[in-house]
Short mmCIF file of C-alpha atoms and ligand atoms in Angstrom, two decimals:
data_model
loop_
_atom_site.label_atom_id
_atom_site.label_comp_id
_atom_site.label_asym_id
_atom_site.label_seq_id
_atom_site.Cartn_x
_atom_site.Cartn_y
_atom_site.Cartn_z
CA MET A 1 -1.09 -17.55 -11.78
CA PHE A 2 -0.12 -15.86 -15.06
CA ASN A 3 1.26 -17.81 -18.03
CA LYS A 4 4.76 -19.13 -17.52
CA GLU A 5 6.04 -16.88 -20.32
CA VAL A 6 5.14 -13.84 -18.19
CA TYR A 7 7.35 -15.01 -15.32
CA ALA A 8 10.16 -16.12 -17.63
CA ALA A 9 10.19 -12.71 -19.35
CA ARG A 10 10.29 -10.89 -16.01
CA ARG A 11 13.25 -12.99 -14.79
CA ASN A 12 15.01 -12.46 -18.08
CA GLU A 13 14.62 -8.67 -17.77
CA LEU A 14 15.81 -8.81 -14.17
CA ALA A 15 18.96 -10.75 -15.10
CA LYS A 16 19.69 -8.27 -17.90
CA LYS A 17 19.40 -5.34 -15.52
CA VAL A 18 21.53 -6.87 -12.75
CA LYS A 19 24.11 -8.22 -15.26
CA THR A 20 26.37 -10.32 -13.01
CA GLY A 21 26.22 -12.43 -9.87
CA LEU A 22 23.52 -14.58 -8.33
CA ILE A 23 20.08 -13.16 -7.60
CA LEU A 24 18.44 -14.76 -4.59
CA ILE A 25 14.73 -14.08 -4.07
CA LEU A 26 13.33 -15.58 -0.88
CA GLY A 27 9.72 -16.59 -0.45
CA ASN A 28 7.98 -16.43 2.91
CA THR A 29 7.49 -19.10 5.56
CA GLU A 30 4.42 -19.68 7.73
CA LEU A 31 4.27 -17.48 10.84
CA GLY A 32 2.80 -18.64 14.15
CA MET A 33 0.28 -16.31 15.77
CA ASN A 34 0.32 -17.71 19.27
CA TYR A 35 1.96 -21.09 18.76
CA ILE A 36 3.82 -22.52 15.82
CA SER A 37 1.07 -24.50 14.17
CA ASN A 38 -1.64 -21.84 14.61
CA THR A 39 -0.47 -19.60 11.82
CA TYR A 40 -1.46 -16.25 10.36
CA ARG A 41 -3.07 -16.49 6.94
CA PHE A 42 -0.11 -17.28 4.67
CA ARG A 43 1.08 -14.35 2.55
CA GLN A 44 3.78 -15.02 -0.02
CA ASP A 45 6.49 -12.43 -0.52
CA SER A 46 5.41 -10.08 -3.31
CA THR A 47 8.72 -10.04 -5.19
CA PHE A 48 8.86 -13.85 -5.11
CA LEU A 49 5.30 -13.87 -6.49
CA TYR A 50 6.28 -11.39 -9.20
CA PHE A 51 9.21 -13.43 -10.54
CA PHE A 52 8.40 -17.00 -9.48
CA GLY A 53 4.61 -16.97 -9.04
CA ILE A 54 4.34 -19.91 -6.62
CA ASP A 55 2.02 -19.14 -3.72
CA GLN A 56 3.42 -21.67 -1.21
CA PRO A 57 5.63 -21.31 1.86
CA ASP A 58 9.30 -22.31 2.11
CA MET A 59 10.55 -21.56 -1.39
CA ALA A 60 13.35 -19.50 -2.84
CA GLY A 61 14.35 -18.62 -6.39
CA LEU A 62 17.86 -18.24 -7.72
CA ILE A 63 18.86 -16.62 -11.01
CA ASP A 64 22.41 -16.51 -12.31
CA ALA A 65 22.42 -13.05 -13.89
CA GLY A 66 25.39 -13.95 -16.09
CA THR A 67 24.23 -17.28 -17.52
CA GLY A 68 20.47 -16.99 -17.00
CA GLU A 69 20.36 -20.33 -15.15
CA GLU A 70 17.41 -20.57 -12.76
CA ILE A 71 16.62 -22.79 -9.79
CA ILE A 72 13.64 -22.98 -7.47
CA PHE A 73 14.36 -24.34 -4.02
CA GLY A 74 11.44 -26.08 -2.33
CA ASN A 75 10.66 -29.40 -0.73
CA ASP A 76 8.41 -32.09 -2.11
CA VAL A 77 5.84 -33.08 0.47
CA SER A 78 6.15 -36.26 2.51
CA ILE A 79 3.36 -38.71 3.35
CA ASP A 80 3.07 -37.00 6.76
CA ASP A 81 2.42 -33.66 5.03
CA ILE A 82 -0.14 -35.27 2.71
CA ILE A 83 -2.10 -36.56 5.69
CA TRP A 84 -2.60 -32.98 6.95
CA MET A 85 -2.53 -30.98 3.71
CA GLY A 86 -3.86 -33.40 1.09
CA PRO A 87 -2.05 -34.30 -2.15
CA GLN A 88 0.28 -31.59 -3.47
CA PRO A 89 1.86 -31.13 -6.90
CA ALA A 90 5.51 -32.15 -7.10
CA MET A 91 8.03 -29.32 -6.94
CA ALA A 92 9.15 -30.06 -10.50
CA GLU A 93 5.57 -29.55 -11.69
CA ARG A 94 5.11 -26.33 -9.72
CA ALA A 95 8.36 -24.98 -11.17
CA GLN A 96 7.37 -25.99 -14.74
CA ARG A 97 4.22 -23.88 -14.40
CA VAL A 98 6.36 -20.77 -14.03
CA GLY A 99 8.90 -21.81 -16.66
CA VAL A 100 11.69 -23.06 -14.38
CA SER A 101 13.13 -26.49 -15.13
CA ARG A 102 15.53 -27.01 -12.24
CA VAL A 103 14.43 -27.61 -8.65
CA MET A 104 16.40 -28.41 -5.51
CA PRO A 105 15.28 -29.16 -1.95
CA PHE A 106 14.74 -26.08 0.17
CA ASP A 107 17.12 -27.50 2.75
CA SER A 108 19.98 -27.44 0.23
CA LEU A 109 19.72 -23.66 -0.32
CA GLU A 110 22.08 -22.78 2.49
CA SER A 111 24.94 -25.00 1.32
CA TYR A 112 24.39 -24.42 -2.43
CA VAL A 113 24.34 -20.62 -2.28
CA GLY A 114 26.74 -20.55 0.69
CA ASN A 115 29.37 -22.38 -1.38
CA TYR A 116 29.14 -19.84 -4.18
CA ALA A 117 29.37 -16.96 -1.71
CA ALA A 118 32.37 -18.57 0.02
CA LYS A 119 34.14 -18.66 -3.36
CA GLY A 120 33.60 -14.92 -3.71
CA ALA A 121 30.55 -14.89 -5.98
CA LYS A 122 28.32 -11.83 -5.56
CA VAL A 123 24.91 -12.82 -4.16
CA HIS A 124 22.29 -10.10 -4.64
CA TYR A 125 19.41 -10.19 -2.17
CA LEU A 126 16.61 -7.88 -1.05
CA PRO A 127 16.32 -6.44 2.48
CA PRO A 128 14.40 -8.99 4.57
CA TYR A 129 11.40 -7.75 6.61
CA ARG A 130 10.82 -11.03 8.44
CA SER A 131 13.18 -12.49 11.02
CA ASP A 132 13.28 -16.01 9.61
CA ASN A 133 14.55 -14.74 6.25
CA ARG A 134 17.06 -12.52 8.03
CA VAL A 135 18.37 -15.58 9.87
CA LEU A 136 18.44 -17.64 6.66
CA LEU A 137 20.54 -14.98 4.91
CA HIS A 138 22.80 -14.66 7.95
CA LYS A 139 23.49 -18.39 7.92
CA THR A 140 23.74 -18.76 4.14
CA LEU A 141 26.00 -15.79 3.48
CA SER A 142 27.85 -15.69 6.83
CA ILE A 143 26.81 -12.09 7.43
CA ALA A 144 26.30 -10.86 10.99
CA LEU A 145 22.60 -10.86 11.79
CA ASP A 146 22.49 -7.11 12.42
CA LYS A 147 24.31 -6.39 9.13
CA VAL A 148 22.03 -8.43 6.86
CA ASN A 149 19.70 -5.59 5.90
CA GLU A 150 22.47 -3.15 5.06
CA GLY A 151 24.07 -5.80 2.83
CA ALA A 152 21.04 -5.88 0.53
CA SER A 153 21.90 -5.20 -3.11
CA PRO A 154 21.18 -1.65 -4.35
CA GLU A 155 21.40 -2.89 -7.97
CA LEU A 156 18.81 -5.57 -7.32
CA ILE A 157 16.49 -3.18 -5.46
CA LYS A 158 16.69 -0.70 -8.32
CA ALA A 159 16.07 -3.38 -10.94
CA VAL A 160 13.11 -4.87 -9.08
CA VAL A 161 11.50 -1.44 -8.55
CA SER A 162 11.94 -0.50 -12.21
CA LEU A 163 10.13 -3.68 -13.30
CA ARG A 164 7.44 -3.96 -10.63
CA GLU A 165 6.40 -0.30 -10.73
CA ILE A 166 5.26 -0.49 -14.36
CA LYS A 167 2.13 -2.64 -14.41
CA ASP A 168 1.47 -4.73 -17.52
CA LYS A 169 -1.99 -5.46 -18.90
CA TYR A 170 -2.33 -8.68 -16.90
CA GLU A 171 -1.55 -6.87 -13.69
CA VAL A 172 -3.89 -4.00 -14.53
CA ALA A 173 -6.70 -6.52 -15.06
CA GLU A 174 -6.01 -7.93 -11.58
CA MET A 175 -5.93 -4.45 -10.09
CA ASP A 176 -9.27 -3.64 -11.69
CA LYS A 177 -10.58 -6.78 -9.98
CA ALA A 178 -9.12 -5.69 -6.64
CA ALA A 179 -10.78 -2.30 -7.12
CA ASP A 180 -14.14 -3.95 -7.85
CA ILE A 181 -13.92 -5.95 -4.61
CA GLY A 182 -12.95 -2.76 -2.76
CA TYR A 183 -15.99 -1.10 -4.30
CA MET A 184 -18.26 -3.84 -2.98
CA MET A 185 -16.72 -3.55 0.49
CA HIS A 186 -17.24 0.20 0.71
CA PHE A 187 -20.58 0.35 -1.07
CA THR A 188 -21.98 -2.30 1.26
CA ALA A 189 -20.71 -0.43 4.33
CA MET A 190 -22.24 2.80 2.97
CA LYS A 191 -25.59 1.05 2.57
CA MET A 192 -25.49 -0.80 5.89
CA ALA A 193 -24.13 1.88 8.26
CA LYS A 194 -26.90 2.74 10.72
CA LEU A 195 -26.96 4.67 13.98
CA GLY A 196 -26.58 2.28 16.93
CA MET A 197 -24.35 -0.18 15.10
CA VAL A 198 -20.90 -0.86 16.52
CA GLU A 199 -18.06 -0.02 14.14
CA GLN A 200 -16.72 -3.60 14.28
CA GLU A 201 -19.93 -4.92 12.73
CA LEU A 202 -19.06 -3.01 9.56
CA VAL A 203 -15.44 -4.18 9.75
CA GLY A 204 -16.63 -7.79 9.86
CA ILE A 205 -18.97 -7.31 6.91
CA MET A 206 -16.22 -5.67 4.85
CA GLU A 207 -13.64 -8.32 5.72
CA GLY A 208 -16.17 -10.99 4.78
CA ILE A 209 -16.60 -9.44 1.34
CA ALA A 210 -12.82 -9.29 0.86
CA ILE A 211 -12.39 -12.92 1.84
CA SER A 212 -15.41 -14.11 -0.16
CA ASN A 213 -14.13 -12.48 -3.34
CA GLY A 214 -10.36 -12.55 -3.00
CA HIS A 215 -7.55 -13.39 -0.64
CA MET A 216 -8.16 -10.89 2.16
CA PRO A 217 -8.23 -7.18 2.90
CA SER A 218 -5.08 -5.56 1.51
CA PHE A 219 -4.27 -4.24 5.02
CA PRO A 220 -6.06 -4.22 8.37
CA ILE A 221 -9.22 -2.17 7.87
CA ILE A 222 -9.18 1.38 9.21
CA LEU A 223 -12.72 2.24 10.30
CA SER A 224 -13.42 4.76 13.01
CA GLN A 225 -15.39 7.81 14.00
CA ASN A 226 -12.10 9.12 15.33
CA GLY A 227 -10.76 9.53 11.82
CA GLU A 228 -8.33 12.20 12.99
CA THR A 229 -6.19 9.25 14.09
CA LEU A 230 -4.89 8.41 10.64
CA HIS A 231 -4.58 4.64 11.04
CA ASN A 232 -7.23 3.93 13.63
CA HIS A 233 -7.72 0.20 14.17
CA THR A 234 -10.04 0.41 17.16
CA HIS A 235 -13.62 -0.40 16.23
CA HIS A 236 -15.56 -0.44 19.48
CA GLN A 237 -17.61 2.76 19.16
CA VAL A 238 -21.33 2.95 18.49
CA LEU A 239 -22.30 4.90 15.37
CA THR A 240 -23.53 8.19 16.73
CA ASP A 241 -25.33 11.07 15.02
CA GLY A 242 -23.17 14.06 14.17
CA ARG A 243 -19.92 12.10 13.80
CA ILE A 244 -17.94 11.21 10.69
CA LEU A 245 -16.97 7.61 10.01
CA VAL A 246 -13.68 7.27 8.12
CA ILE A 247 -13.39 3.94 6.29
CA ASP A 248 -10.05 3.19 4.65
CA ALA A 249 -9.96 -0.32 3.25
CA GLY A 250 -9.18 -2.36 0.19
CA ALA A 251 -8.96 -5.90 -1.04
CA GLU A 252 -6.27 -8.19 -2.28
CA THR A 253 -7.24 -10.54 -5.14
CA ASN A 254 -6.42 -14.23 -5.04
CA MET A 255 -3.33 -13.27 -7.04
CA HIS A 256 -2.49 -10.68 -4.39
CA TYR A 257 -2.97 -7.43 -6.27
CA ALA A 258 -4.32 -4.65 -4.05
CA SER A 259 -6.86 -1.86 -3.92
CA ASP A 260 -7.14 0.88 -1.31
CA PHE A 261 -10.09 3.26 -1.00
CA THR A 262 -11.22 5.72 1.62
CA ARG A 263 -14.64 7.21 2.08
CA SER A 264 -15.82 9.38 4.98
CA LEU A 265 -19.47 9.00 5.86
CA PRO A 266 -21.81 10.93 8.12
CA SER A 267 -22.64 8.31 10.79
CA GLY A 268 -26.31 9.29 10.72
CA GLY A 269 -26.53 9.54 6.94
CA LYS A 270 -26.53 13.39 6.65
CA PHE A 271 -23.59 15.75 6.91
CA THR A 272 -23.92 18.88 9.07
CA PRO A 273 -23.28 22.12 7.14
CA VAL A 274 -19.75 22.45 8.52
CA GLN A 275 -18.96 18.76 7.81
CA SER A 276 -20.22 19.28 4.30
CA ASP A 277 -17.96 22.33 3.88
CA ILE A 278 -14.82 20.45 4.98
CA TYR A 279 -15.86 17.37 2.99
CA THR A 280 -16.23 19.44 -0.16
CA ILE A 281 -12.73 20.90 0.29
CA VAL A 282 -11.31 17.38 0.42
CA SER A 283 -13.34 16.09 -2.51
CA THR A 284 -12.26 19.14 -4.56
CA ALA A 285 -8.62 18.32 -3.74
CA ASN A 286 -9.19 14.69 -4.70
CA ASN A 287 -10.78 15.59 -8.04
CA LEU A 288 -8.16 18.19 -8.88
CA ALA A 289 -5.36 15.72 -8.13
CA ILE A 290 -6.89 13.01 -10.33
CA ASP A 291 -7.28 15.60 -13.06
CA MET A 292 -3.59 16.48 -12.85
CA VAL A 293 -2.20 12.93 -12.90
CA ARG A 294 -0.42 12.26 -16.19
CA PRO A 295 3.01 11.11 -17.38
CA GLY A 296 5.76 13.64 -16.85
CA ILE A 297 4.36 15.44 -13.81
CA THR A 298 5.91 14.68 -10.42
CA TYR A 299 3.58 13.41 -7.73
CA ARG A 300 5.04 16.05 -5.43
CA GLU A 301 3.60 18.73 -7.74
CA VAL A 302 0.21 17.04 -7.53
CA HIS A 303 0.53 16.75 -3.73
CA LEU A 304 1.33 20.45 -3.44
CA ALA A 305 -1.57 21.44 -5.71
CA ALA A 306 -3.98 19.36 -3.59
CA SER A 307 -2.45 20.93 -0.47
CA LYS A 308 -3.25 24.37 -1.86
CA VAL A 309 -6.89 23.39 -2.34
CA ILE A 310 -7.02 22.33 1.31
CA ALA A 311 -5.32 25.53 2.49
CA GLN A 312 -7.49 27.78 0.29
CA GLY A 313 -10.65 26.01 1.47
CA LEU A 314 -9.66 26.45 5.12
CA MET A 315 -8.88 30.12 4.46
CA ASN A 316 -12.33 30.55 2.95
CA LEU A 317 -13.78 29.15 6.18
CA GLY A 318 -11.61 31.44 8.29
CA LEU A 319 -9.55 28.64 9.84
CA MET A 320 -6.36 29.61 7.98
CA ARG A 321 -5.24 33.01 6.70
CA GLY A 322 -2.65 34.69 4.53
CA ASN A 323 -1.29 33.90 1.10
CA VAL A 324 -2.08 30.35 0.04
CA ASP A 325 1.22 29.75 -1.81
CA GLU A 326 3.23 31.01 1.14
CA ALA A 327 1.19 28.96 3.60
CA VAL A 328 1.77 25.75 1.64
CA GLU A 329 5.43 26.60 1.10
CA ALA A 330 5.75 26.96 4.89
CA GLY A 331 3.91 23.65 5.40
CA ALA A 332 1.15 25.30 7.44
CA HIS A 333 -1.60 23.21 5.80
CA ALA A 334 0.10 20.08 7.19
CA LEU A 335 -1.53 20.84 10.53
CA PHE A 336 -4.67 19.60 8.78
CA MET A 337 -3.16 17.12 6.30
CA PRO A 338 0.00 15.72 7.86
CA HIS A 339 0.26 12.82 5.39
CA GLY A 340 1.17 12.50 1.73
CA LEU A 341 -1.25 12.48 -1.18
CA GLY A 342 -0.63 8.81 -1.95
CA HIS A 343 1.62 5.90 -2.68
CA GLN A 344 2.32 3.34 -5.37
CA MET A 345 0.23 0.18 -5.28
CA GLY A 346 0.52 -3.27 -6.85
CA LEU A 347 1.27 -6.59 -5.19
CA ASP A 348 1.57 -4.56 -1.97
CA VAL A 349 -0.88 -1.92 -0.93
CA HIS A 350 2.13 0.35 -0.33
CA ASP A 351 4.01 -1.17 -3.22
CA MET A 352 7.53 -2.41 -2.51
CA GLU A 353 7.83 -0.53 0.75
CA ASP A 354 9.95 -3.44 2.00
CA LEU A 355 12.59 -2.28 -0.49
CA GLY A 356 12.72 1.17 1.10
CA GLU A 357 10.17 3.95 0.62
CA ASN A 358 12.74 6.26 -0.95
CA ASN A 359 13.78 3.61 -3.46
CA VAL A 360 10.19 3.46 -4.69
CA GLY A 361 8.97 7.03 -4.43
CA TYR A 362 12.15 9.03 -5.09
CA THR A 363 15.35 8.90 -7.13
CA GLN A 364 18.97 9.74 -6.41
CA THR A 365 18.48 13.24 -7.74
CA PHE A 366 14.86 13.82 -6.74
CA THR A 367 14.93 13.29 -3.00
CA ARG A 368 12.45 13.35 -0.18
CA ALA A 369 11.73 16.60 1.67
CA SER A 370 12.26 16.83 5.41
CA GLN A 371 9.47 19.33 6.15
CA PHE A 372 6.66 18.14 8.44
CA GLY A 373 3.87 16.84 6.21
CA LEU A 374 5.81 16.74 2.96
CA LYS A 375 8.24 14.23 4.48
CA SER A 376 5.31 11.80 4.74
CA LEU A 377 4.78 11.83 0.97
CA ARG A 378 5.83 8.29 0.06
CA MET A 379 5.65 8.83 -3.70
CA GLY A 380 7.09 12.09 -4.94
CA LYS A 381 8.79 11.31 -8.23
CA GLU A 382 7.77 11.75 -11.87
CA LEU A 383 4.83 9.67 -13.02
CA LYS A 384 5.12 7.23 -15.90
CA PRO A 385 2.57 5.22 -17.88
CA GLY A 386 1.93 2.00 -15.95
CA HIS A 387 2.30 3.51 -12.49
CA VAL A 388 -0.61 2.80 -10.17
CA ILE A 389 -1.01 5.34 -7.39
CA THR A 390 -3.52 6.26 -4.74
CA VAL A 391 -4.96 9.76 -4.49
CA GLU A 392 -5.93 10.38 -0.87
CA PRO A 393 -6.12 13.93 0.38
CA GLY A 394 -7.54 14.50 3.84
CA CYS A 395 -8.38 17.12 6.42
CA TYR A 396 -8.12 16.31 10.11
CA PHE A 397 -8.44 18.15 13.38
CA ILE A 398 -5.95 16.49 15.70
CA PRO A 399 -6.33 18.19 19.10
CA ALA A 400 -2.87 17.20 20.39
CA LEU A 401 -1.18 18.58 17.24
CA ILE A 402 -3.25 21.78 17.18
CA LYS A 403 -2.46 22.42 20.86
CA LYS A 404 1.25 21.77 20.26
CA TRP A 405 1.48 24.17 17.31
CA LYS A 406 -0.58 26.76 19.17
CA LYS A 407 1.70 26.55 22.22
CA GLU A 408 4.85 26.70 20.11
CA GLY A 409 3.47 29.34 17.73
CA THR A 410 4.20 27.12 14.71
CA ASN A 411 2.98 28.79 11.50
CA LYS A 412 0.93 31.16 13.61
CA GLN A 413 0.76 33.73 10.81
CA PHE A 414 -1.28 31.25 8.74
CA ILE A 415 -3.52 29.62 11.34
CA ASN A 416 -6.45 31.01 13.29
CA PHE A 417 -5.91 28.83 16.33
CA ASP A 418 -8.77 30.40 18.28
CA LYS A 419 -11.27 29.36 15.63
CA LEU A 420 -10.16 25.72 15.89
CA GLU A 421 -11.45 24.92 19.36
CA PRO A 422 -14.96 24.00 18.16
CA PHE A 423 -13.27 21.47 15.81
CA TYR A 424 -11.59 19.43 18.55
CA ASN A 425 -14.41 16.87 18.26
CA PHE A 426 -14.71 17.04 14.47
CA GLY A 427 -12.57 14.00 13.67
CA GLY A 428 -11.25 13.80 10.12
CA ILE A 429 -12.11 13.31 6.47
CA ARG A 430 -10.12 11.39 3.86
CA LEU A 431 -11.16 10.49 0.31
CA GLU A 432 -9.06 7.98 -1.59
CA ASP A 433 -9.24 6.62 -5.12
CA ASP A 434 -6.85 4.44 -7.12
CA VAL A 435 -5.56 5.48 -10.53
CA LEU A 436 -3.51 4.00 -13.35
CA VAL A 437 -1.25 6.41 -15.22
CA THR A 438 -1.96 5.91 -18.93
CA ASP A 439 -0.02 7.04 -22.00
CA ASN A 440 -1.29 10.58 -21.78
CA LYS A 441 -3.39 10.87 -18.61
CA CYS A 442 -4.82 8.50 -16.03
CA ARG A 443 -7.91 6.46 -15.35
CA LEU A 444 -9.62 5.28 -12.20
CA LEU A 445 -9.24 1.60 -11.45
CA GLY A 446 -12.36 -0.52 -11.18
CA ALA A 447 -15.60 -0.56 -13.16
CA LYS A 448 -17.31 2.12 -11.05
CA ARG A 449 -16.22 4.96 -8.83
CA LEU A 450 -17.50 4.89 -5.27
CA PRO A 451 -19.98 7.68 -4.54
CA ILE A 452 -18.00 10.74 -3.55
CA THR A 453 -20.15 13.86 -3.71
CA VAL A 454 -22.05 14.92 -0.58
CA ALA A 455 -25.34 14.39 -2.42
CA ASP A 456 -24.44 10.93 -3.73
CA VAL A 457 -23.15 9.69 -0.37
CA GLU A 458 -26.23 10.96 1.45
CA ARG A 459 -28.52 9.43 -1.17
CA GLU A 460 -26.87 5.99 -0.93
CA MET A 461 -26.96 6.11 2.86
CA SER A 462 -30.64 7.07 2.91
CA GLY A 463 -31.49 3.91 1.00
CA ASN A 464 -32.75 5.72 -2.12
N1 LIG B 1 -4.79 3.15 3.19
C1 LIG B 1 -3.82 3.25 4.21
C2 LIG B 1 -2.61 3.93 3.75
O1 LIG B 1 -2.47 4.20 2.60
O2 LIG B 1 -1.72 4.18 4.53
MN1 LIG B 2 -3.66 4.47 0.80
#
């Protein structure tokens, strides 16, 4: 937990931005996996953590934007709870630690806030992504269950995004820690990957490192020799020579700040010449993008520049053709890189996506494109000092997509479809690093960058 002054200052800023009405920030409850008392690992809501810091279930925070009055709702434990959970600090003490002096039982939230709402007071809330919070808002504010999300407060969303997206020095220190854990996860996998291993063995090792050094992985680990499936969570294959193993994974610190890295490894420790060619295109795009990141540039510009590197590289290999600017303008490269260059990161690996991707990555005047590929760019807007973003270009050969475009003649003037057949078993390559936008440029998060050149990756995998 940060010092209480940090949380108090954040709430103060939030109240100033929202100006009037009550601000209700709900924490998370426990969630049963297969029966109620066998729960998933508890994960507090990130916005609740940001403003109220308490990492316990069944809490809510209330701020009166007009008067600045603050309340934390949460129950003191009973003797029955203590028998199962051990002694717990009193609610008043927990609240003091984050600078809040007034507490009320969690069970009184519904009537307390409901009474204000019934008298016509504006209650600002964020769009719930869990059913129990949707039901709580429905009951508290007498809003139809299926209208709760659309009733979320645009002013509150905007205010929360504007605060959370600029990381302060305490948060950056946590994110460096998350990056260092991510480094250990990937570096260990790079060293341990051996032909004959099953993918899940590496997943287990990486998860163990995340849990030993922080809270958990920042999202379910993506690790597969079928890396052309962008979010592949199947891990049953044996590491086989000639294939490429895509590993996309990061850690969450005990304070819940995230990292997110991707490396693509030759399963047998050595890239084939054609794998090395495609790999080098992606690493060139990654390096160019990092080099371009600075305040004032839009991330869409960086995405498009990286896309041109991919398209030019594929033209050099004879897989694409034509004018590179026209090909990227037409979205032809998206056959090979159908996703965006990256996303914001912080307390969530895709930061604040619960508040709406467009509310985080775009503005009212700078809106998301609808073109295939570019529409998957989650973060497109202008970069500012304090933004943390991922840089993750990729190149994939997705047989179903190639066959579809070929059949439909999509972008046929830019793509040599006949040359792509030998690539149907290639898989994919993605290379992802995490950067902090600084006052005039950017820097990589974490003490060390994961090996990224062909030579460095092969050297680490060979044990030298
Ligand atoms: N690392 C997974 C993703 O960014 O979607
Ligand atoms: Mn990512």
